[in-house]
Coordinates of C-alpha atoms in Angstrom, one line a residue:
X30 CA -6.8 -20.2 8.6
X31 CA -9.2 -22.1 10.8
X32 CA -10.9 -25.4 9.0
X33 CA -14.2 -24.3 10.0
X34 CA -14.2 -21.0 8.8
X35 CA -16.6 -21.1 5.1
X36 CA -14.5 -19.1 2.9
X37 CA -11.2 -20.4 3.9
X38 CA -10.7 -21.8 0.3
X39 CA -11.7 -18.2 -0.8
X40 CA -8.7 -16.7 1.7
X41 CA -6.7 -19.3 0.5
X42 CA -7.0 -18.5 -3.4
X43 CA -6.8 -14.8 -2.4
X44 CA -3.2 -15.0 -0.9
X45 CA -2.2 -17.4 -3.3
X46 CA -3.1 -14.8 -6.2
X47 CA -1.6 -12.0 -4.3
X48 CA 2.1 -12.6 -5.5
X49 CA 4.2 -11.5 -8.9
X50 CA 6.6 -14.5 -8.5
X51 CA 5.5 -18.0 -7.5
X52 CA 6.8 -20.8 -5.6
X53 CA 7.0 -24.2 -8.1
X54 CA 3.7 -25.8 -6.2
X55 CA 1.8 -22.6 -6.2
X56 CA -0.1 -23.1 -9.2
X57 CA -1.3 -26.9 -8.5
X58 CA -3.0 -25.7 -5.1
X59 CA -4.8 -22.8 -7.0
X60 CA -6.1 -25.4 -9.7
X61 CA -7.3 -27.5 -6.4
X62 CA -8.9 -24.6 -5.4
X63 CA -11.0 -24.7 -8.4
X64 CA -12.0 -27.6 -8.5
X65 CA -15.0 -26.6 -6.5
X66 CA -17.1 -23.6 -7.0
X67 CA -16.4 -20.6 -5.0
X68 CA -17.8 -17.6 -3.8
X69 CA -16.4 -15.0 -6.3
X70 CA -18.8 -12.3 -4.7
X71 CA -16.5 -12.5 -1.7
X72 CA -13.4 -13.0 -3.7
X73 CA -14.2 -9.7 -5.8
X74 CA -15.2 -7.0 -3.1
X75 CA -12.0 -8.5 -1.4
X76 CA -9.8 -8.0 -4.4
X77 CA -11.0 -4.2 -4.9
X78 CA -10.9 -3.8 -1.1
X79 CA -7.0 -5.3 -1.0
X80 CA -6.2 -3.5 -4.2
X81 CA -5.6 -6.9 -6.1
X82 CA -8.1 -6.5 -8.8
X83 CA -5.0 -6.2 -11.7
X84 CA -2.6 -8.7 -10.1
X85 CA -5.7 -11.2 -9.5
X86 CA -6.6 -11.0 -13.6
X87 CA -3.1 -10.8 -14.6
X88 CA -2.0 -14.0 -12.6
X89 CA -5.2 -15.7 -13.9
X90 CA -4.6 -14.9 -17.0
X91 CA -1.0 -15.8 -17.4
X92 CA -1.3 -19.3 -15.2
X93 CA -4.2 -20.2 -17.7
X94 CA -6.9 -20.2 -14.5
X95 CA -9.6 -18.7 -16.2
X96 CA -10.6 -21.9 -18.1
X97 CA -10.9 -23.6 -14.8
X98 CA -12.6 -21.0 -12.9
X99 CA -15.3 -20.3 -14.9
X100 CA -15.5 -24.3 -15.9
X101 CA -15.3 -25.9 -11.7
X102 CA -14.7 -22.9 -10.1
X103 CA -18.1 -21.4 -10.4
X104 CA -16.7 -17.5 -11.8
X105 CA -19.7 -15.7 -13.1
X106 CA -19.0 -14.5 -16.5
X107 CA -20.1 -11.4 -15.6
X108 CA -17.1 -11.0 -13.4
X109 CA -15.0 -12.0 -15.8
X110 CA -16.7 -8.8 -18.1
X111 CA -15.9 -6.8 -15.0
X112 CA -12.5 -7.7 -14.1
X113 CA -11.7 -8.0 -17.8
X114 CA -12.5 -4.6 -18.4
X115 CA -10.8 -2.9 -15.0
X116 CA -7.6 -4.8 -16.0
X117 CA -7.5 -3.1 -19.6
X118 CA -8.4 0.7 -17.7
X119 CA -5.6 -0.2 -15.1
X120 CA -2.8 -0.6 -17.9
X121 CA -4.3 2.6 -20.0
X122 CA -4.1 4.6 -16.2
X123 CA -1.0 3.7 -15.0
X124 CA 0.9 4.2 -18.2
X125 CA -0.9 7.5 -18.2
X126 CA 0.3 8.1 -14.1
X127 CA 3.7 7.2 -14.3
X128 CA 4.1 9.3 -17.1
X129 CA 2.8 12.1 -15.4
X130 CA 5.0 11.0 -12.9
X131 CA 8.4 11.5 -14.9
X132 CA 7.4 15.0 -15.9
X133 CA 6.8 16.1 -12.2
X134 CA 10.4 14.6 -11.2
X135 CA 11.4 16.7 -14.2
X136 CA 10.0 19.9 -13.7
X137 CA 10.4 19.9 -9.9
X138 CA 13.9 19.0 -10.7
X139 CA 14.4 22.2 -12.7
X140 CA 13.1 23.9 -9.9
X141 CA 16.4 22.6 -7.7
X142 CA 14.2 20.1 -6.1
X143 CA 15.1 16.7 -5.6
X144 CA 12.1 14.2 -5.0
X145 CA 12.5 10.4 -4.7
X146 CA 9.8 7.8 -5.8
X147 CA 8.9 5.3 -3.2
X148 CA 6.5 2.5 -3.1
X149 CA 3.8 1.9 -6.1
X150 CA 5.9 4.6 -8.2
X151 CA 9.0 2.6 -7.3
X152 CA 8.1 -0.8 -7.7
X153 CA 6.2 -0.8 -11.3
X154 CA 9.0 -0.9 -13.4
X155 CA 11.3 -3.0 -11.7
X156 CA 9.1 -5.4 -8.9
X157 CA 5.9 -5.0 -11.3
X158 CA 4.8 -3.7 -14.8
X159 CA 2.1 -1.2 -15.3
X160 CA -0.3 -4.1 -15.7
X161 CA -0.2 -6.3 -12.9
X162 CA -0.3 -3.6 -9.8
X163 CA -3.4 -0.8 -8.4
X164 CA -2.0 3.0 -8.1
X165 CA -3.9 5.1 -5.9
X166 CA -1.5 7.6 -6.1
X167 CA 2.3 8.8 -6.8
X168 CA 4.1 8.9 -3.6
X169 CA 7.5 10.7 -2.9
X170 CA 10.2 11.6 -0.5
X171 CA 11.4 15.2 -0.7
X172 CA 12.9 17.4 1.9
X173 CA 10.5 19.1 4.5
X174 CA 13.1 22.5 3.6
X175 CA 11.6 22.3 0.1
X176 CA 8.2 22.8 0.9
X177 CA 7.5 26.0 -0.2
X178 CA 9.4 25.2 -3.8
X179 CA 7.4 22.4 -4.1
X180 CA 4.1 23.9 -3.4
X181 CA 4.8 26.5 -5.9
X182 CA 6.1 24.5 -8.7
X183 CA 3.2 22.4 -8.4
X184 CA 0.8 25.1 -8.6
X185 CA 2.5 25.9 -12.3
X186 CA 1.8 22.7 -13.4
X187 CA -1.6 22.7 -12.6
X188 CA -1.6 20.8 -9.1
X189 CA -4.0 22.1 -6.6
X190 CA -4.4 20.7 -2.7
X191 CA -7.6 19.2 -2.2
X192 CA -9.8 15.8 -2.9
X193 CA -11.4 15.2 -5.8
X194 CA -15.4 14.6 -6.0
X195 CA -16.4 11.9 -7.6
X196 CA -20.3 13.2 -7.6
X197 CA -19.5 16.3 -9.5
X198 CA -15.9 15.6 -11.0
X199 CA -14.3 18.4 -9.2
X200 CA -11.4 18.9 -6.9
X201 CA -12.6 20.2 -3.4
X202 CA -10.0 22.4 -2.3
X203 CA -8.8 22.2 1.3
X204 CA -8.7 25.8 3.5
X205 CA -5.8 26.9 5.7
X206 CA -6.9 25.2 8.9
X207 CA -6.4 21.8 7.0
X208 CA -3.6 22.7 5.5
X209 CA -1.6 23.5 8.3
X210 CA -3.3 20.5 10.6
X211 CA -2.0 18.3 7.7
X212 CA 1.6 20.0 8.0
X213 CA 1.8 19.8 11.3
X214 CA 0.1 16.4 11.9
X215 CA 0.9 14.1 8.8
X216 CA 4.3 12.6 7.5
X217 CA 3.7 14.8 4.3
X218 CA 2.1 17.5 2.4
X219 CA -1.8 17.5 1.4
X220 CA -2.9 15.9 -1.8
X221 CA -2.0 17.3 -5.1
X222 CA -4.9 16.7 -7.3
X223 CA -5.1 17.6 -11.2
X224 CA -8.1 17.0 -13.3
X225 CA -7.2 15.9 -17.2
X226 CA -9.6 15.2 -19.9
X227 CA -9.5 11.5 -19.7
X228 CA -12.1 9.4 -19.1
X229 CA -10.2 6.7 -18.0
X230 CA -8.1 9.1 -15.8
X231 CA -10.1 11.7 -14.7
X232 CA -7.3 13.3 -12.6
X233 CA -3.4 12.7 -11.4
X234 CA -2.8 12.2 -7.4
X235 CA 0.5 12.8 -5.9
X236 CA 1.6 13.0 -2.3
X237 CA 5.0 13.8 -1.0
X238 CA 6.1 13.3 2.2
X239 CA 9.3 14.0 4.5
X240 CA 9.1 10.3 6.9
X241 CA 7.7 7.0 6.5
X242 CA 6.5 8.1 10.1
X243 CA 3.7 10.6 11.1
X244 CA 5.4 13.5 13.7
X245 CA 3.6 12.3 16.6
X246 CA 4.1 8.7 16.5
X247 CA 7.5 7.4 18.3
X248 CA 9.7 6.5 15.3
X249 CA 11.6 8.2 12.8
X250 CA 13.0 7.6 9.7
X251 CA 15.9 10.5 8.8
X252 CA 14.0 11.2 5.0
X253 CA 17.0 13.7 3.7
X254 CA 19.2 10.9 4.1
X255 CA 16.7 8.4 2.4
X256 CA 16.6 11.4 -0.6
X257 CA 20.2 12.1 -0.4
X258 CA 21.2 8.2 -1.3
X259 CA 18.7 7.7 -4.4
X260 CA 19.9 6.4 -7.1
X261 CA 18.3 6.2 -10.8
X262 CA 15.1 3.7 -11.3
X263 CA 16.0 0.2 -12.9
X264 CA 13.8 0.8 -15.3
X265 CA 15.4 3.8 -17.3
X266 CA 13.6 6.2 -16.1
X267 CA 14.6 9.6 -15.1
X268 CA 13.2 8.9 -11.3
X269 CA 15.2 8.3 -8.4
X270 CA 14.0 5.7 -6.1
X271 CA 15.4 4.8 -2.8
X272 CA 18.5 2.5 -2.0
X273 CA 17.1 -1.2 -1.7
X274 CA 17.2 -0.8 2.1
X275 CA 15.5 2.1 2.2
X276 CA 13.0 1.1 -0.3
X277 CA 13.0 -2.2 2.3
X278 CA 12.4 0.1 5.3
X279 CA 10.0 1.6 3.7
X280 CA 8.1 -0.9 2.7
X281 CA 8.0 -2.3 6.1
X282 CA 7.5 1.0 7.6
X283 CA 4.1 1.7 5.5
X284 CA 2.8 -2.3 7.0
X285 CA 3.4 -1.0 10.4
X286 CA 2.0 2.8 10.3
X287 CA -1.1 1.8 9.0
X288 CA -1.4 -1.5 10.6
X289 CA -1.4 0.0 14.2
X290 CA -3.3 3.1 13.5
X291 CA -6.0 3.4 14.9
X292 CA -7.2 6.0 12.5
X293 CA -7.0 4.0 9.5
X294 CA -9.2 1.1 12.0
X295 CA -11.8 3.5 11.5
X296 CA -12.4 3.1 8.0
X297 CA -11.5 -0.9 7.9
X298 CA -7.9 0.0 5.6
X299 CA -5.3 -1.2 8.0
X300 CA -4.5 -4.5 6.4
X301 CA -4.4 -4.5 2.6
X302 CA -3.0 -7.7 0.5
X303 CA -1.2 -4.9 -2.1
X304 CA 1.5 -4.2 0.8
X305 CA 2.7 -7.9 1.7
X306 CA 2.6 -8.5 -1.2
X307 CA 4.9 -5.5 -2.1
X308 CA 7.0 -6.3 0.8
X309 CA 7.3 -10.2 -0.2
X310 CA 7.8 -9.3 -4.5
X311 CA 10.6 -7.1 -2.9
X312 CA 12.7 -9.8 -1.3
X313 CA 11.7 -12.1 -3.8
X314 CA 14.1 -9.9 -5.9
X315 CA 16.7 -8.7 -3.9
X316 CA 16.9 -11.1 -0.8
X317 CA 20.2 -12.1 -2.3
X318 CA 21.9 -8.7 -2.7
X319 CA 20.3 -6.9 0.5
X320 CA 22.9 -7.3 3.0
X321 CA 21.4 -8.2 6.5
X322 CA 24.1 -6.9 8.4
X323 CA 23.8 -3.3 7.2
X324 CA 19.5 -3.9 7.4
X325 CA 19.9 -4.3 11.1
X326 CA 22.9 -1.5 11.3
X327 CA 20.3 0.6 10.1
X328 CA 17.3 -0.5 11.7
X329 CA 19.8 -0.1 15.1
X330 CA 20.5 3.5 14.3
X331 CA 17.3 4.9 13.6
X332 CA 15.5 2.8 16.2
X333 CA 13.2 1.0 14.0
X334 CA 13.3 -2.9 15.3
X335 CA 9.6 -3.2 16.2
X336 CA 8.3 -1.2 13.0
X337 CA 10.3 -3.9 10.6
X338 CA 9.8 -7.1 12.9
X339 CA 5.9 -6.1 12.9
X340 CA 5.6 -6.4 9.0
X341 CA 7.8 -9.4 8.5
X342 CA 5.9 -10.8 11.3
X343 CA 2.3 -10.1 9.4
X344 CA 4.0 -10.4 5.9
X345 CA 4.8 -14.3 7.3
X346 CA 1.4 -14.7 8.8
X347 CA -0.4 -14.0 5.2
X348 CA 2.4 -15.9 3.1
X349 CA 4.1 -18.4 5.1
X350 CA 7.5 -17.9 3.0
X351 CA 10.9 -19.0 3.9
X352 CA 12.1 -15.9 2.1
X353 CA 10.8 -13.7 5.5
X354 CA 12.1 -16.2 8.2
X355 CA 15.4 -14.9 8.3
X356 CA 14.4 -11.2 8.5
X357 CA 11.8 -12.1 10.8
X358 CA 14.2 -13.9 12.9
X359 CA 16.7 -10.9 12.8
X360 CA 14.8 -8.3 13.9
X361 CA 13.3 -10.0 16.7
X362 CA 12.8 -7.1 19.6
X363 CA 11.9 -9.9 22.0
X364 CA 8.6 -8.4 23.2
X365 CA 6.0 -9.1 21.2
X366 CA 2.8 -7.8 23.0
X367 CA 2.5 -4.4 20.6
X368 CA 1.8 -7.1 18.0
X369 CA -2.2 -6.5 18.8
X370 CA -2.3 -3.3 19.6
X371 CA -3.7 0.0 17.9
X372 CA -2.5 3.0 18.2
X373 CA -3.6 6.8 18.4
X374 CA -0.8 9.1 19.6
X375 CA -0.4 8.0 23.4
X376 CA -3.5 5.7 23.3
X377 CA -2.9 2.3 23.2
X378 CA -5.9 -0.6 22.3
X379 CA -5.6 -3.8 22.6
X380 CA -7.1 -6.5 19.6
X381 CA -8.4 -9.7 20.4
X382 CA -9.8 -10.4 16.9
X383 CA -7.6 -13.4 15.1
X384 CA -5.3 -11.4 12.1
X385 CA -7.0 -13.5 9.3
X386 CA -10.4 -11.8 10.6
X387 CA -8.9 -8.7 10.5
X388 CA -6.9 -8.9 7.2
X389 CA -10.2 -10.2 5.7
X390 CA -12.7 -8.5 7.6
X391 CA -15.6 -6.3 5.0
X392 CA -17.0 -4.9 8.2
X393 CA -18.9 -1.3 7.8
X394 CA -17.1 2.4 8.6
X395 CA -17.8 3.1 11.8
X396 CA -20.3 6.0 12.2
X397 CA -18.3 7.1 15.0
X398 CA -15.1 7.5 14.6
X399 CA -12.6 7.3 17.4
X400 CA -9.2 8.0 16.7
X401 CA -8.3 11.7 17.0
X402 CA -7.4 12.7 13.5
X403 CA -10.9 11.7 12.4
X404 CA -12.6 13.5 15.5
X405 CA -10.9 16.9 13.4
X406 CA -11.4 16.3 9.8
X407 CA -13.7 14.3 7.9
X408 CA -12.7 11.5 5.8
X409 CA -12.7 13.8 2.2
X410 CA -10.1 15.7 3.6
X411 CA -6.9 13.4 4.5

């Protein structure tokens, strides 16, 4: 972070706060941090942007950071209403989601269909609690055979494709042309959408997929195989979530697809905090069990090298940990120049804009898009 840029404290506190376990000197540079006021405008559209709003509160809250904040650090108290608030709606919803969540692995399991919980669905519970991390949606690995059974067994419970409307609290439904573009073009199957009677949780969102990797982009990830070597969640639960590799490649995978697309550039959502600082929780955990060795066996079989150096390489630039150097330095392809670029199918555009601009850029949509997927659909309907 450059010395000159203004809100370099306020980048600073953001990365600092974007972590579940903490390095022994963490907390005395976030109380330097406040010893000054800040500008918590900034810090809060970034924190809803990055998806940190819950871990941000719940970090605060459990260092003791609020005294200081609102004392030196200049934190309106009406952000503390705010965030207070969002925090106490974030527990209620996830509980609510993840229990949803069981009883779709269970019915679609009665329907002879195995599905696998990756990511947010996979880390709460074991990485994080239901307090301290954002869901957007469910995600899931299934088997692209099992399309058909899982379409219909989501229909019986209620599930419809579409997007929901937030002006008139209805779920758009998608027509045929969508639905098969989405097949055809996208790593999974459209939206499932459910409307409930809760306030707090005016609908459930759940998206499986068959690869960590769209069909048209140049890596693969074998997703039967990722399925077929579950094992039950740490947790208890009746979900199955990936081996730790997998979840691993994954992880890494999900930094890289979205970080190079060139259709996610188009809304300003390539770089979010929430997914270094999955990837980084992760090894925090199970660096010491997660055999290297069999990583890069892995990574060498399914051609993967640049997808997992790319994240550990970002994943260092945001946190600077000695946890990623030795990944980092493992999966080293050597040429490094696809570091900057975006990606759109067989288009390739190069970024000159520093990372830290780019991870922390609030820059507008663009009016016009220019990546292909949003020159076919509008943004409502992937």
């Amino acid at each position: 972070m450059s010395e000159h840029d203004e809100l370099a404290a306020e980048k600073e506190l953001a990365i600092r706060l974007a972590r579940v376990d903490d390095d022994a000197d963490n907390d005395s540079h976030l109380l330097k941090l406040l010893e000054r006021p800040l500008d918590w405008n900034w810090i809060a559209v970034t924190a809803t942007r990055h998806k940190m709003v819950q871990l941000y509160w719940h970090n605060m809250m459990r260092k003791g950071l609020i005294a200081p904040a609102l004392g030196t650090g200049g934190l309106p108290e009406l952000w503390t209403v705010y965030w207070s608030q969002l925090y106490a709606s974030g527990q209620a919803r996830n509980r609510l989601w993840m229990a949803n969540a069981e009883e779709v692995c269970h019915r679609l399991a009665d329907a002879g269909v195995r599905i696998v919980a990756i990511k947010g669905g996979a880390l709460i519970g074991d990485v994080y609690s239901t307090e301290n991390r954002f869901l957007n949606d469910i995600d899931f690995l299934a088997e692209r055979a099992d399309i058909a059974a899982i379409k219909a067994c989501m229909t019986t419970l209620g599930y419809e494709y579409g997007s929901y409307n937030y002006a008139t609290g209805r779920i758009d439904p998608i027509d045929r042309r969508v639905e098969r573009a989405w097949l055809f073009n996208n790593h999974c199957m459209p939206n499932f959408y459910r409307l409930t009677q809760d306030p707090i949780t005016p609908y459930y969102k759940i998206q499986i997929g068959f690869d960590f990797f769209d069909p048209f982009e140049e890596f693969s990830i074998d997703g039967g195989a990722v399925v077929a070597g579950a094992r039950p969640k740490s947790d208890g639960s009746g979900m199955l979530v990936p081996a730790p590799l997998d979840t691993l490649i994954n992880l890494c995978s999900h930094i890289y697809r979205e970080g190079v697309s060139l259709v996610y550039d188009d809304y300003n959502v390539n770089w979010q905090l929430g997914k270094f600082c999955d990837l980084l929780s992760f090894l925090l955990k199970y660096d010491v069990e997660l055999d290297l060795g069999d990583f890069l066996e892995k990574v060498e079989e399914q051609g993967i090298r640049q997808p997992m150096f790319y994240a550990f390489h970002y994943a260092d630039q945001v946190y600077r940990h000695p946890v990623l150097r030795r990944w980092l330095a493992a999966t080293d392809p050597g040429d490094h120049g696809y570091l900057d670029e975006l990606r759109d199918g067989e288009r390739r555009v190069l970024v000159e804009e520093p990372f830290h601009d780019r991870l922390f850029s609030l820059r507008n949509v663009r009016a016009e898009p220019l990546a292909g997927w949003n020159r076919q659909f509008r943004r409502d309907q992937w």
